[in-house]
mmCIF file of N, CA and C in Angstrom:
data_model
loop_
_atom_site.group_PDB
_atom_site.id
_atom_site.type_symbol
_atom_site.label_atom_id
_atom_site.label_comp_id
_atom_site.label_asym_id
_atom_site.label_seq_id
_atom_site.Cartn_x
_atom_site.Cartn_y
_atom_site.Cartn_z
ATOM 1 N N PHE A 1 -109.781 -33.980 9.300
ATOM 2 C CA PHE A 1 -111.095 -33.878 8.691
ATOM 3 C C PHE A 1 -111.377 -32.457 8.217
ATOM 4 N N ALA A 2 -110.893 -31.476 8.956
ATOM 5 C CA ALA A 2 -111.130 -30.074 8.585
ATOM 6 C C ALA A 2 -110.490 -29.741 7.240
ATOM 7 N N ASP A 3 -109.294 -30.268 6.994
ATOM 8 C CA ASP A 3 -108.641 -30.013 5.710
ATOM 9 C C ASP A 3 -109.401 -30.677 4.568
ATOM 10 N N TRP A 4 -109.860 -31.895 4.792
ATOM 11 C CA TRP A 4 -110.649 -32.590 3.766
ATOM 12 C C TRP A 4 -111.888 -31.765 3.422
ATOM 13 N N ARG A 5 -112.566 -31.320 4.451
ATOM 14 C CA ARG A 5 -113.777 -30.519 4.234
ATOM 15 C C ARG A 5 -113.449 -29.217 3.496
ATOM 16 N N GLU A 6 -112.365 -28.573 3.872
ATOM 17 C CA GLU A 6 -111.934 -27.332 3.215
ATOM 18 C C GLU A 6 -111.763 -27.548 1.712
ATOM 19 N N ALA A 7 -111.141 -28.651 1.342
ATOM 20 C CA ALA A 7 -110.906 -28.938 -0.076
ATOM 21 C C ALA A 7 -112.192 -29.325 -0.791
ATOM 22 N N VAL A 8 -112.913 -30.260 -0.239
ATOM 23 C CA VAL A 8 -114.105 -30.789 -0.917
ATOM 24 C C VAL A 8 -115.201 -29.741 -1.050
ATOM 25 N N GLU A 9 -115.299 -28.846 -0.080
ATOM 26 C CA GLU A 9 -116.341 -27.817 -0.129
ATOM 27 C C GLU A 9 -115.843 -26.505 -0.744
ATOM 28 N N LEU A 10 -114.664 -26.544 -1.361
ATOM 29 C CA LEU A 10 -114.077 -25.368 -2.022
ATOM 30 C C LEU A 10 -113.964 -24.169 -1.087
ATOM 31 N N GLY A 11 -113.445 -24.438 0.100
ATOM 32 C CA GLY A 11 -113.172 -23.346 1.028
ATOM 33 C C GLY A 11 -112.081 -22.449 0.466
ATOM 34 N N PRO A 12 -111.824 -21.319 1.100
ATOM 35 C CA PRO A 12 -110.858 -20.359 0.567
ATOM 36 C C PRO A 12 -109.436 -20.911 0.418
ATOM 37 N N ARG A 13 -109.099 -21.967 1.146
ATOM 38 C CA ARG A 13 -107.749 -22.541 1.090
ATOM 39 C C ARG A 13 -107.704 -23.894 0.390
ATOM 40 N N TRP A 14 -108.695 -24.218 -0.430
ATOM 41 C CA TRP A 14 -108.763 -25.570 -0.987
ATOM 42 C C TRP A 14 -107.528 -25.928 -1.808
ATOM 43 N N LYS A 15 -107.000 -24.993 -2.579
ATOM 44 C CA LYS A 15 -105.795 -25.283 -3.379
ATOM 45 C C LYS A 15 -104.591 -25.522 -2.471
ATOM 46 N N ASP A 16 -104.481 -24.737 -1.418
ATOM 47 C CA ASP A 16 -103.373 -24.904 -0.473
ATOM 48 C C ASP A 16 -103.407 -26.277 0.187
ATOM 49 N N VAL A 17 -104.597 -26.742 0.525
ATOM 50 C CA VAL A 17 -104.737 -28.059 1.155
ATOM 51 C C VAL A 17 -104.230 -29.145 0.213
ATOM 52 N N LEU A 18 -104.644 -29.102 -1.044
ATOM 53 C CA LEU A 18 -104.199 -30.119 -2.001
ATOM 54 C C LEU A 18 -102.691 -30.060 -2.203
ATOM 55 N N ASP A 19 -102.139 -28.861 -2.233
ATOM 56 C CA ASP A 19 -100.689 -28.711 -2.383
ATOM 57 C C ASP A 19 -99.942 -29.207 -1.148
ATOM 58 N N ARG A 20 -100.429 -28.852 0.031
ATOM 59 C CA ARG A 20 -99.755 -29.225 1.278
ATOM 60 C C ARG A 20 -99.615 -30.738 1.404
ATOM 61 N N TYR A 21 -100.659 -31.461 1.027
ATOM 62 C CA TYR A 21 -100.624 -32.917 1.133
ATOM 63 C C TYR A 21 -100.125 -33.585 -0.146
ATOM 64 N N LYS A 22 -99.711 -32.769 -1.116
ATOM 65 C CA LYS A 22 -99.191 -33.283 -2.389
ATOM 66 C C LYS A 22 -100.163 -34.277 -3.032
ATOM 67 N N VAL A 23 -101.417 -33.898 -3.050
ATOM 68 C CA VAL A 23 -102.461 -34.752 -3.618
ATOM 69 C C VAL A 23 -102.240 -34.860 -5.123
ATOM 70 N N ALA A 24 -102.109 -36.085 -5.609
ATOM 71 C CA ALA A 24 -101.887 -36.329 -7.036
ATOM 72 C C ALA A 24 -103.157 -36.802 -7.726
ATOM 73 N N GLN A 25 -104.038 -37.461 -6.970
ATOM 74 C CA GLN A 25 -105.298 -37.959 -7.521
ATOM 75 C C GLN A 25 -106.399 -37.765 -6.494
ATOM 76 N N VAL A 26 -107.611 -37.599 -6.998
ATOM 77 C CA VAL A 26 -108.780 -37.552 -6.126
ATOM 78 C C VAL A 26 -109.875 -38.425 -6.721
ATOM 79 N N LEU A 27 -110.619 -39.065 -5.850
ATOM 80 C CA LEU A 27 -111.760 -39.889 -6.233
ATOM 81 C C LEU A 27 -112.974 -39.322 -5.512
ATOM 82 N N LEU A 28 -113.914 -38.798 -6.283
ATOM 83 C CA LEU A 28 -115.076 -38.121 -5.707
ATOM 84 C C LEU A 28 -116.344 -38.473 -6.466
ATOM 85 N N ARG A 29 -117.469 -38.224 -5.813
ATOM 86 C CA ARG A 29 -118.752 -38.303 -6.525
ATOM 87 C C ARG A 29 -118.769 -37.216 -7.592
ATOM 88 N N PRO A 30 -119.368 -37.476 -8.739
ATOM 89 C CA PRO A 30 -119.351 -36.488 -9.821
ATOM 90 C C PRO A 30 -120.079 -35.184 -9.506
ATOM 91 N N ASP A 31 -120.956 -35.184 -8.509
ATOM 92 C CA ASP A 31 -121.709 -33.966 -8.197
ATOM 93 C C ASP A 31 -120.965 -33.018 -7.249
ATOM 94 N N ARG A 32 -119.774 -33.383 -6.800
ATOM 95 C CA ARG A 32 -118.996 -32.520 -5.904
ATOM 96 C C ARG A 32 -118.458 -31.320 -6.675
ATOM 97 N N ALA A 33 -118.554 -30.153 -6.063
ATOM 98 C CA ALA A 33 -118.067 -28.927 -6.703
ATOM 99 C C ALA A 33 -116.573 -29.002 -6.999
ATOM 100 N N LEU A 34 -115.830 -29.725 -6.180
ATOM 101 C CA LEU A 34 -114.390 -29.838 -6.388
ATOM 102 C C LEU A 34 -114.069 -30.486 -7.732
ATOM 103 N N VAL A 35 -114.906 -31.376 -8.204
ATOM 104 C CA VAL A 35 -114.679 -32.024 -9.501
ATOM 105 C C VAL A 35 -114.626 -30.971 -10.606
ATOM 106 N N SER A 36 -115.594 -30.094 -10.644
ATOM 107 C CA SER A 36 -115.613 -29.035 -11.663
ATOM 108 C C SER A 36 -114.417 -28.106 -11.513
ATOM 109 N N ALA A 37 -114.091 -27.752 -10.282
ATOM 110 C CA ALA A 37 -112.966 -26.843 -10.042
ATOM 111 C C ALA A 37 -111.655 -27.463 -10.515
ATOM 112 N N LEU A 38 -111.470 -28.741 -10.252
ATOM 113 C CA LEU A 38 -110.230 -29.393 -10.673
ATOM 114 C C LEU A 38 -110.156 -29.511 -12.188
ATOM 115 N N ARG A 39 -111.270 -29.800 -12.818
ATOM 116 C CA ARG A 39 -111.283 -29.840 -14.289
ATOM 117 C C ARG A 39 -110.883 -28.481 -14.854
ATOM 118 N N GLU A 40 -111.387 -27.426 -14.269
ATOM 119 C CA GLU A 40 -111.029 -26.075 -14.716
ATOM 120 C C GLU A 40 -109.549 -25.778 -14.494
ATOM 121 N N GLN A 41 -108.954 -26.413 -13.489
ATOM 122 C CA GLN A 41 -107.532 -26.227 -13.190
ATOM 123 C C GLN A 41 -106.639 -27.130 -14.048
ATOM 124 N N GLY A 42 -107.247 -27.916 -14.928
ATOM 125 C CA GLY A 42 -106.463 -28.758 -15.831
ATOM 126 C C GLY A 42 -106.221 -30.179 -15.367
ATOM 127 N N TRP A 43 -106.888 -30.578 -14.280
ATOM 128 C CA TRP A 43 -106.742 -31.959 -13.836
ATOM 129 C C TRP A 43 -107.370 -32.879 -14.880
ATOM 130 N N ARG A 44 -106.738 -34.036 -15.100
ATOM 131 C CA ARG A 44 -107.168 -34.981 -16.125
ATOM 132 C C ARG A 44 -108.120 -36.016 -15.527
ATOM 133 N N VAL A 45 -109.193 -36.295 -16.256
ATOM 134 C CA VAL A 45 -110.111 -37.354 -15.846
ATOM 135 C C VAL A 45 -109.492 -38.686 -16.259
ATOM 136 N N VAL A 46 -109.197 -39.523 -15.282
ATOM 137 C CA VAL A 46 -108.639 -40.848 -15.542
ATOM 138 C C VAL A 46 -109.762 -41.793 -15.924
ATOM 139 N N THR A 47 -110.825 -41.746 -15.137
ATOM 140 C CA THR A 47 -112.007 -42.554 -15.416
ATOM 141 C C THR A 47 -113.189 -41.939 -14.679
ATOM 142 N N GLU A 48 -114.369 -42.183 -15.194
ATOM 143 C CA GLU A 48 -115.570 -41.701 -14.511
ATOM 144 C C GLU A 48 -116.760 -42.550 -14.909
ATOM 145 N N ASP A 49 -117.708 -42.613 -14.004
ATOM 146 C CA ASP A 49 -118.989 -43.243 -14.275
ATOM 147 C C ASP A 49 -120.042 -42.488 -13.473
ATOM 148 N N ALA A 50 -121.213 -43.050 -13.338
ATOM 149 C CA ALA A 50 -122.301 -42.363 -12.646
ATOM 150 C C ALA A 50 -122.039 -42.201 -11.147
ATOM 151 N N LEU A 51 -121.143 -43.005 -10.594
ATOM 152 C CA LEU A 51 -120.905 -42.982 -9.153
ATOM 153 C C LEU A 51 -119.669 -42.212 -8.722
ATOM 154 N N ALA A 52 -118.649 -42.150 -9.583
ATOM 155 C CA ALA A 52 -117.388 -41.546 -9.159
ATOM 156 C C ALA A 52 -116.586 -41.018 -10.341
ATOM 157 N N VAL A 53 -115.694 -40.081 -10.011
ATOM 158 C CA VAL A 53 -114.744 -39.530 -10.978
ATOM 159 C C VAL A 53 -113.360 -39.615 -10.339
ATOM 160 N N LEU A 54 -112.401 -40.146 -11.094
ATOM 161 C CA LEU A 54 -111.011 -40.175 -10.658
ATOM 162 C C LEU A 54 -110.256 -39.146 -11.485
ATOM 163 N N LEU A 55 -109.711 -38.143 -10.791
ATOM 164 C CA LEU A 55 -108.965 -37.073 -11.454
ATOM 165 C C LEU A 55 -107.505 -37.129 -11.041
ATOM 166 N N GLU A 56 -106.635 -36.749 -11.988
ATOM 167 C CA GLU A 56 -105.196 -36.748 -11.739
ATOM 168 C C GLU A 56 -104.638 -35.351 -11.980
ATOM 169 N N ARG A 57 -103.789 -34.910 -11.065
ATOM 170 C CA ARG A 57 -103.171 -33.584 -11.161
ATOM 171 C C ARG A 57 -102.298 -33.519 -12.415
ATOM 172 N N PRO A 58 -102.311 -32.372 -13.106
ATOM 173 C CA PRO A 58 -101.419 -32.246 -14.268
ATOM 174 C C PRO A 58 -99.958 -32.285 -13.825
ATOM 175 N N ARG A 59 -99.112 -32.816 -14.685
ATOM 176 C CA ARG A 59 -97.683 -32.950 -14.332
ATOM 177 C C ARG A 59 -96.895 -31.753 -14.727
#
């Protein structure tokens, strides 16, 4: 749970957490700060609506 929180709340190691677990996709509420951060990092929006955003890591 601590790693999940670190990533979702943009803790200092959030990128390391995603890399360590080899996260390829994330599904989050659109208001999460991680959504904006991942978009800035080049993650692709697979689909989104008012409730959720599915992002995919760039290849």
